[in-house]
XYZ file of C-alpha atoms in Angstrom:
529
model
C 0.086 0.085 -0.024
C 1.514 3.268 -0.739
C 1.372 6.470 1.624
C -1.064 8.271 -0.486
C -3.722 5.812 0.119
C -3.431 6.292 3.988
C -6.070 9.165 3.714
C -8.702 6.621 3.149
C -8.251 4.899 6.426
C -9.644 6.798 9.586
C -6.830 5.263 11.634
C -4.088 6.979 9.878
C -6.117 10.459 9.644
C -4.200 11.891 12.595
C -0.891 11.104 11.428
C 1.669 14.004 11.088
C 2.890 14.848 7.549
C 6.622 14.376 8.720
C 5.909 11.121 10.385
C 3.950 10.114 6.705
C 7.397 10.855 4.765
C 9.271 8.487 6.875
C 6.878 5.636 6.266
C 8.601 2.407 4.372
C 5.765 -0.195 4.652
C 2.195 -0.073 5.918
C 0.001 -3.318 7.058
C -3.989 -2.776 7.565
C -5.950 -5.441 9.463
C -8.734 -6.010 11.860
C -12.362 -5.357 11.596
C -13.054 -2.486 9.387
C -9.481 -2.122 8.936
C -9.278 -0.254 12.481
C -5.584 -1.666 13.191
C -2.348 -0.895 11.369
C 1.239 -1.626 11.660
C 3.966 0.870 10.256
C 7.444 0.033 9.381
C 9.466 3.363 9.062
C 12.532 3.815 6.687
C 14.855 3.509 9.735
C 13.443 0.132 10.854
C 11.341 1.059 13.516
C 7.783 -0.782 13.884
C 4.842 1.123 15.216
C 1.330 0.050 15.828
C -1.922 1.974 16.108
C -5.674 1.545 16.187
C -7.729 -1.077 18.033
C -6.116 -3.470 20.167
C -8.636 -6.034 21.138
C -7.104 -9.190 22.203
C -3.478 -7.640 21.954
C -3.623 -7.343 18.314
C -1.189 -4.544 18.224
C 1.769 -6.065 19.927
C 2.391 -3.062 22.332
C 2.382 -4.906 25.495
C -1.508 -4.462 26.547
C -4.807 -4.437 25.201
C -5.564 -0.692 25.261
C -6.137 0.849 21.848
C -4.227 4.003 20.508
C -4.833 6.739 18.062
C -1.080 7.688 17.719
C 1.855 5.310 16.635
C 3.212 3.382 19.558
C 6.572 1.625 19.018
C 6.492 -2.267 18.896
C 10.041 -2.599 20.655
C 10.285 -6.393 20.143
C 10.229 -6.143 16.389
C 11.887 -2.595 15.707
C 15.184 -3.205 13.685
C 14.242 -6.660 12.760
C 13.776 -5.860 9.025
C 10.242 -7.043 8.485
C 9.630 -8.657 5.371
C 5.765 -9.222 5.569
C 3.095 -9.704 7.860
C -0.052 -11.608 7.954
C -3.371 -11.531 9.889
C -6.171 -14.129 11.032
C -9.393 -12.356 11.287
C -9.867 -14.511 14.361
C -7.532 -11.979 15.880
C -3.777 -13.170 15.547
C -1.053 -11.392 13.843
C 2.287 -12.519 12.301
C 5.526 -11.088 11.186
C 8.238 -12.415 9.019
C 11.556 -11.079 8.917
C 14.224 -11.010 6.051
C 16.222 -13.844 8.219
C 13.242 -15.902 8.027
C 12.214 -15.583 11.774
C 8.544 -15.738 12.526
C 6.872 -13.901 15.330
C 3.206 -14.196 16.402
C 0.805 -12.281 18.806
C -2.737 -11.744 19.511
C -5.612 -14.264 20.198
C -4.198 -17.813 20.675
C -7.733 -19.602 21.324
C -6.761 -22.565 19.083
C -2.954 -22.254 19.217
C -2.853 -20.066 15.993
C 0.150 -18.290 17.124
C 2.366 -21.800 17.105
C 3.801 -21.466 20.694
C 3.852 -24.187 22.962
C 1.865 -22.663 25.570
C -1.898 -22.807 25.868
C -2.269 -18.794 26.654
C -5.117 -17.466 25.189
C -3.657 -14.107 24.508
C -0.034 -12.711 23.846
C 0.352 -9.032 24.017
C 3.701 -8.692 22.634
C 5.327 -10.371 19.728
C 6.646 -13.674 20.493
C 9.267 -15.952 18.374
C 7.787 -19.014 16.845
C 9.983 -21.840 17.447
C 10.523 -24.407 14.469
C 13.408 -26.988 14.120
C 13.908 -26.155 10.453
C 17.260 -28.030 9.902
C 18.680 -24.573 8.770
C 15.670 -24.260 6.452
C 14.361 -20.718 6.210
C 10.886 -19.472 6.128
C 10.009 -17.326 3.159
C 6.212 -16.611 3.440
C 3.527 -16.874 5.792
C -0.426 -16.642 5.420
C -3.330 -16.775 7.888
C -6.966 -18.021 7.567
C -9.067 -16.894 10.304
C -7.903 -19.201 12.912
C -4.991 -21.148 11.299
C -1.636 -20.257 9.991
C 0.654 -21.576 7.302
C 4.357 -20.887 6.791
C 6.614 -21.890 3.587
C 10.103 -22.806 3.772
C 13.004 -22.046 1.130
C 12.999 -25.670 0.605
C 9.457 -25.997 -0.283
C 7.909 -27.350 2.994
C 4.753 -26.166 4.598
C 4.102 -25.712 8.145
C 0.738 -25.341 9.834
C -0.698 -24.609 13.323
C -4.084 -23.415 14.582
C -7.664 -24.476 14.397
C -9.013 -27.639 12.373
C -12.266 -28.721 11.751
C -12.876 -32.414 13.120
C -15.116 -33.868 10.602
C -15.949 -37.030 12.912
C -17.068 -35.340 15.940
C -18.154 -32.054 14.190
C -16.301 -29.943 16.561
C -13.253 -27.746 16.663
C -9.960 -28.402 17.708
C -6.302 -27.531 17.333
C -4.470 -29.386 14.342
C -3.568 -32.723 15.341
C -4.086 -35.073 12.331
C -0.429 -34.223 10.503
C 2.866 -35.286 10.754
C 4.698 -33.282 13.804
C 7.600 -31.358 13.304
C 10.094 -31.668 16.134
C 10.481 -30.844 18.783
C 7.419 -33.285 19.674
C 5.756 -31.044 21.911
C 5.421 -27.928 19.738
C 1.928 -26.962 18.048
C 3.637 -26.254 14.706
C 2.941 -29.234 12.303
C 4.632 -30.248 9.048
C 1.861 -30.575 6.133
C 1.856 -34.367 5.280
C 2.042 -34.601 1.441
C 4.491 -35.440 -1.208
C 7.429 -34.331 0.972
C 9.851 -34.732 -1.740
C 8.379 -31.978 -3.911
C 8.801 -28.279 -3.478
C 6.109 -26.149 -2.837
C 6.428 -22.348 -4.137
C 3.170 -20.754 -3.012
C 0.680 -20.866 -0.030
C -2.780 -19.357 0.737
C -5.327 -19.650 3.335
C -9.252 -19.115 3.027
C -11.464 -18.830 5.948
C -11.130 -22.622 7.244
C -9.146 -24.187 4.373
C -5.665 -23.837 2.709
C -4.267 -24.159 -1.028
C -0.529 -24.862 -1.937
C 1.287 -24.705 -5.420
C 3.987 -26.961 -5.894
C 7.147 -25.941 -8.416
C 5.666 -28.263 -10.975
C 2.412 -26.401 -10.951
C 0.551 -28.647 -9.364
C -2.348 -27.316 -6.753
C -3.109 -28.882 -3.485
C -5.686 -28.165 -1.197
C -7.387 -29.166 2.130
C -9.548 -28.312 4.972
C -13.214 -27.071 4.761
C -14.865 -28.011 1.341
C -18.761 -27.318 2.109
C -18.641 -24.600 -0.736
C -16.617 -26.815 -3.038
C -13.476 -24.558 -2.451
C -10.897 -27.456 -2.612
C -11.805 -27.675 -6.259
C -12.276 -31.471 -6.152
C -15.524 -31.811 -7.899
C -17.734 -32.226 -4.934
C -18.603 -30.689 -1.361
C -17.279 -33.236 1.048
C -17.261 -31.580 4.373
C -13.499 -31.665 5.200
C -10.330 -32.903 3.730
C -7.527 -33.493 6.433
C -4.657 -34.166 4.283
C -3.778 -32.266 1.016
C -5.215 -33.451 -2.124
C -4.207 -32.693 -5.664
C -6.740 -30.430 -7.637
C -6.642 -32.952 -10.779
C -8.859 -30.495 -12.821
C -5.646 -28.302 -13.257
C -3.375 -31.256 -14.062
C -2.934 -29.834 -17.692
C -2.075 -26.615 -16.508
C 0.955 -24.930 -14.987
C -0.471 -22.701 -12.019
C 2.064 -20.059 -10.572
C -0.069 -18.701 -7.978
C -3.431 -19.252 -5.929
C -5.109 -16.999 -3.673
C -7.976 -17.510 -1.283
C -11.208 -15.676 -0.598
C -13.325 -16.540 2.428
C -14.634 -19.642 0.536
C -13.590 -19.366 -2.960
C -10.153 -19.546 -5.008
C -8.528 -18.002 -8.029
C -5.460 -19.627 -9.775
C -3.158 -17.964 -12.218
C -1.593 -19.856 -15.008
C 2.121 -19.288 -16.447
C 0.269 -18.246 -19.596
C -1.505 -15.823 -17.873
C -4.929 -17.365 -17.735
C -7.263 -17.387 -14.692
C -9.023 -20.109 -13.127
C -11.704 -20.022 -10.558
C -13.750 -22.377 -8.128
C -15.445 -22.355 -5.010
C -18.258 -20.114 -3.341
C -20.134 -17.581 -5.360
C -22.797 -16.126 -3.494
C -21.700 -12.585 -4.503
C -20.604 -13.345 -7.859
C -17.137 -13.791 -6.448
C -16.098 -16.056 -9.363
C -17.012 -13.541 -12.068
C -19.040 -16.110 -14.193
C -22.196 -13.651 -13.939
C -24.127 -16.083 -11.869
C -24.476 -16.916 -8.287
C -23.950 -20.649 -8.470
C -21.173 -22.236 -6.558
C -18.439 -24.042 -8.783
C -16.883 -27.337 -7.268
C -14.168 -27.640 -10.056
C -11.749 -24.940 -11.312
C -13.257 -23.234 -14.576
C -11.381 -20.897 -16.771
C -12.441 -17.080 -16.486
C -12.530 -15.560 -19.793
C -12.407 -11.834 -19.849
C -11.170 -10.205 -23.153
C -10.486 -6.962 -21.653
C -8.028 -8.357 -19.022
C -6.117 -10.107 -22.015
C -3.331 -11.696 -20.148
C -3.723 -11.832 -16.251
C -0.379 -10.558 -14.499
C -1.404 -10.868 -11.033
C -4.279 -11.678 -8.627
C -5.744 -11.274 -5.049
C -8.240 -12.182 -2.649
C -8.758 -11.857 1.179
C -9.473 -14.744 3.410
C -12.202 -12.583 5.276
C -13.702 -11.429 2.354
C -15.725 -12.326 -0.970
C -14.122 -9.652 -3.302
C -11.774 -10.923 -6.332
C -9.075 -8.563 -8.091
C -6.615 -9.248 -10.770
C -4.327 -7.084 -13.084
C -4.570 -7.158 -16.418
C -2.427 -6.158 -19.523
C -1.609 -2.241 -18.913
C -1.556 -2.750 -15.355
C -5.495 -2.357 -15.247
C -7.153 -3.334 -12.231
C -10.450 -5.524 -12.310
C -12.404 -6.292 -9.221
C -15.609 -8.409 -8.774
C -17.358 -10.096 -6.020
C -18.842 -8.507 -2.938
C -18.001 -4.602 -3.343
C -19.255 -1.854 -1.137
C -22.316 -3.904 -0.497
C -22.940 -4.887 -4.071
C -22.762 -8.050 -5.908
C -20.479 -7.456 -8.986
C -20.697 -10.890 -10.840
C -18.435 -9.816 -13.813
C -14.545 -8.348 -13.674
C -15.104 -4.682 -13.569
C -12.350 -2.301 -14.554
C -11.517 0.025 -11.480
C -8.874 2.976 -11.120
C -7.236 1.171 -8.322
C -3.415 1.478 -8.532
C -2.693 -1.791 -7.039
C -4.485 -5.182 -6.294
C -4.007 -4.670 -2.863
C -5.912 -1.360 -2.744
C -9.050 -3.419 -2.928
C -9.027 -3.937 0.756
C -10.318 -0.640 0.939
C -13.728 -1.527 -0.522
C -14.538 -3.565 2.345
C -15.092 -0.226 4.149
C -13.280 2.526 2.411
C -14.130 4.304 -0.705
C -14.517 2.712 -4.074
C -13.412 3.132 -7.632
C -16.428 2.800 -9.807
C -16.436 2.599 -13.675
C -16.016 5.911 -15.233
C -19.220 5.612 -17.496
C -21.211 5.463 -13.988
C -19.627 8.579 -12.797
C -20.221 10.506 -15.949
C -24.073 9.682 -15.836
C -24.286 11.842 -12.887
C -26.525 14.975 -13.438
C -26.994 14.233 -17.208
C -30.386 14.850 -18.276
C -29.948 13.163 -21.466
C -30.020 9.715 -19.351
C -31.605 10.665 -16.255
C -35.206 9.252 -15.516
C -35.201 11.086 -12.176
C -35.047 14.736 -11.110
C -34.461 15.760 -7.364
C -35.122 19.416 -6.881
C -33.143 21.057 -3.853
C -33.878 24.696 -3.249
C -35.549 25.103 -6.467
C -32.319 23.799 -8.269
C -32.504 20.379 -10.469
C -30.492 17.518 -9.964
C -30.550 14.792 -12.698
C -30.267 11.178 -11.371
C -30.869 7.351 -12.207
C -33.488 5.401 -9.830
C -31.517 2.235 -10.784
C -28.177 3.651 -9.415
C -29.951 5.309 -6.138
C -31.877 2.226 -5.564
C -28.642 -0.168 -5.632
C -26.591 2.221 -3.510
C -28.981 3.372 -0.838
C -31.468 1.490 1.043
C -33.596 4.554 1.676
C -34.019 5.252 -1.943
C -34.478 1.538 -2.784
C -37.415 1.701 -0.163
C -38.908 4.874 -1.325
C -38.791 3.919 -5.037
C -40.571 1.006 -4.579
C -44.374 0.190 -5.573
C -46.705 2.050 -5.454
C -44.443 4.816 -5.869
C -43.127 3.550 -9.317
C -46.800 3.206 -10.571
C -47.304 6.930 -10.378
C -44.217 7.539 -12.645
C -43.261 10.384 -10.812
C -40.510 11.989 -12.078
C -39.423 15.029 -9.735
C -38.724 14.876 -6.050
C -38.493 17.842 -4.008
C -36.347 18.059 -0.930
C -35.568 20.597 1.443
C -34.014 19.226 4.689
C -30.498 19.838 3.617
C -28.683 22.250 1.378
C -28.171 22.342 -2.271
C -24.729 21.986 -2.110
C -24.650 19.317 0.249
C -27.537 16.979 -1.043
C -25.856 17.246 -4.593
C -22.593 15.840 -3.262
C -24.402 13.272 -1.437
C -26.014 12.198 -4.751
C -22.653 12.375 -6.665
C -21.179 10.283 -3.935
C -23.627 7.411 -5.043
C -22.049 7.444 -8.502
C -18.386 8.187 -7.407
C -17.913 7.210 -3.964
C -16.282 10.705 -3.556
C -17.112 14.380 -2.495
C -15.383 17.610 -2.161
C -16.925 19.628 0.216
C -15.866 22.718 2.884
C -15.780 21.436 6.301
C -19.131 22.734 7.378
C -20.756 21.201 4.645
C -18.809 17.854 5.468
C -20.614 18.140 8.795
C -23.994 18.385 7.271
C -23.174 15.441 4.840
C -22.204 13.408 7.699
C -25.632 13.943 9.472
C -27.149 13.335 6.147
C -25.478 10.053 6.013
C -26.609 8.977 9.407
C -29.831 9.785 8.633
C -29.769 7.547 5.623
C -27.856 5.047 7.342
C -24.974 4.903 5.037
C -22.007 3.613 6.911
C -19.169 4.137 4.407
C -20.376 7.706 3.642
C -20.525 8.216 7.348
C -16.826 6.766 7.627
C -15.612 8.709 4.911
C -17.190 12.065 6.313
C -15.520 11.092 9.533
C -12.071 10.834 8.166
C -12.202 14.003 6.011
C -13.353 16.019 9.108
C -10.497 14.330 11.365
C -8.160 15.053 8.877
C -9.148 18.968 9.170
C -9.330 18.966 12.963
C -7.263 22.011 14.151
C -6.512 23.882 17.658
C -8.714 26.459 16.438
C -12.169 24.331 15.476
C -11.549 21.133 17.491
C -13.916 21.964 20.096
C -16.821 23.376 17.924
C -16.157 20.072 16.100
C -16.425 18.317 19.573
C -19.548 20.328 20.301
C -21.139 19.346 17.041
C -20.149 15.763 17.602
C -21.996 15.663 21.059
C -24.912 17.272 19.638
C -25.450 14.788 16.576
C -24.117 12.005 18.664
C -21.200 10.740 16.756
C -19.200 9.042 19.261
C -16.270 8.240 16.902
C -15.882 12.054 15.853
C -16.217 13.049 19.503
C -13.341 10.666 20.768
C -11.176 11.907 18.070
C -11.488 15.430 18.663
C -10.986 14.908 22.488
C -7.814 12.905 21.708
C -6.564 15.641 19.432
C -7.262 18.453 22.147
C -5.721 16.486 24.802
C -2.448 16.324 22.680
C -2.830 19.913 22.037
C -4.199 20.998 25.528
C -2.057 24.109 26.116
C -3.072 25.690 22.891
C -6.842 24.538 23.026
C -7.108 26.005 26.499
C -5.800 29.426 25.013
C -7.990 29.336 21.928
C -11.265 31.247 21.562
C -13.052 27.974 21.404
C -12.315 27.087 24.742
C -13.841 30.623 25.769
C -16.981 29.993 23.704
C -17.500 26.472 24.813
C -20.885 25.684 26.579
C -20.325 25.826 30.242
C -21.657 22.020 30.560
C -19.715 20.672 28.222
C -16.721 22.539 28.972
C -17.015 21.136 32.634
C -17.578 17.536 31.307
C -14.598 18.421 28.915
C -12.188 19.136 31.665
C -13.048 16.431 33.859
C -12.426 13.864 31.147
C -9.180 15.752 30.364
C -7.788 15.571 33.877
C -8.675 11.656 34.035
C -6.720 11.511 30.828
C -3.686 13.092 32.352
C -3.892 16.182 29.909
C -2.775 18.408 33.128
C -0.078 16.099 34.476
C 3.439 18.171 34.649
């Protein structure tokens, strides 16, 4: 992820420009992307955001709005991170060392103890006989590690078909030492694996000869074996791909994408959101070739174990996306203006990048089938777009309203500039408003239950907090019951307390709000010397 995209994530909105200029690598994870790890150019690791179950690795379970150094991993030359949506995090160093922290309910951290939570990164000990870990991957509650010699190790939760219950992995060949919770996957161990990926409850690995093996949950046909047998405890060869040389596989929650050496894309598994790109919602139990002429040769692919999104990069570095995007079911690969395949993560909660033709249709009277009149000014829109993007309009534009063939709606509750920006957002997932109008747009988004727009507005407002306006925004956040904005304003004020109490905003603060603010500031230690 590039630093220019950090502004799309609320957790990074308070970062100072000077700090952002020092960023080398960023990893965003957690529910609604509320956790972040930052490696600076000097090799220091920082964490910020939600710290439930110790997922930040900073020694406790207290969240933080500002970057906090992760001492154990600073200076370790981090190569990559991996995250399990069950609450565990891993880091891999350039020397092949693996560290893990967070939730350990199913021993998904790979440690020998049964402690349920690790608040600091702890080394995962494996007897590799001078082999080296070169990649890591996480499912919801399980973990894989790939060595330079092509061996795959696993640990964490497995589904026990016989008892229909959950347990730690047991039915695999154990690595040494024997009391370790890390296990060596039993397969054709003389062969070399070169790629690993995890879905929610299943795993896939690719060998150096292009063969694909899969194991774990198969309830949606995500193992690509032609059936929906509940579980495969040991890796099985995906024979439907026997004549294809696969070089990479990625897993979504219950589906898979596979990229061949010729640039062809194969898909299989769950398809309830159209994530296979086949223009249907039917699950597919055996790999099928996805033909998208616009892509031509596929260069790279991505999916996320906690989601139902599929992403591919085609010729010209064009990024295509399909599946469960921003609450919609996109059943065919759709071109976007993303710069990287991994920026698709933004689409789970953040702003999206819709097709240009949709954007250009906004306020176009030649194609519009509905006019919304605000303060006497017309805005030309399309019922279809409004209904699929906003539940409010979906309900309003149903029968018997549709039978009336009404073509004009008058609206007076919000200003023209704000309401026009709101309607344009439904087409573009973006807006450009002064701060005062952004506050009004936040109120509108709250009234219409548009969580993505609320998040977008909040992060824009947070990014424009200053000493002069923080208490005014704090007051409005209280009045509108915007808890997240209120907390961000409060934390900003505490950080700049001396300047804030000397500002005009402090003098003009309502007496009851001032009293409550000062009490909370004292409790937060703002006045300690």
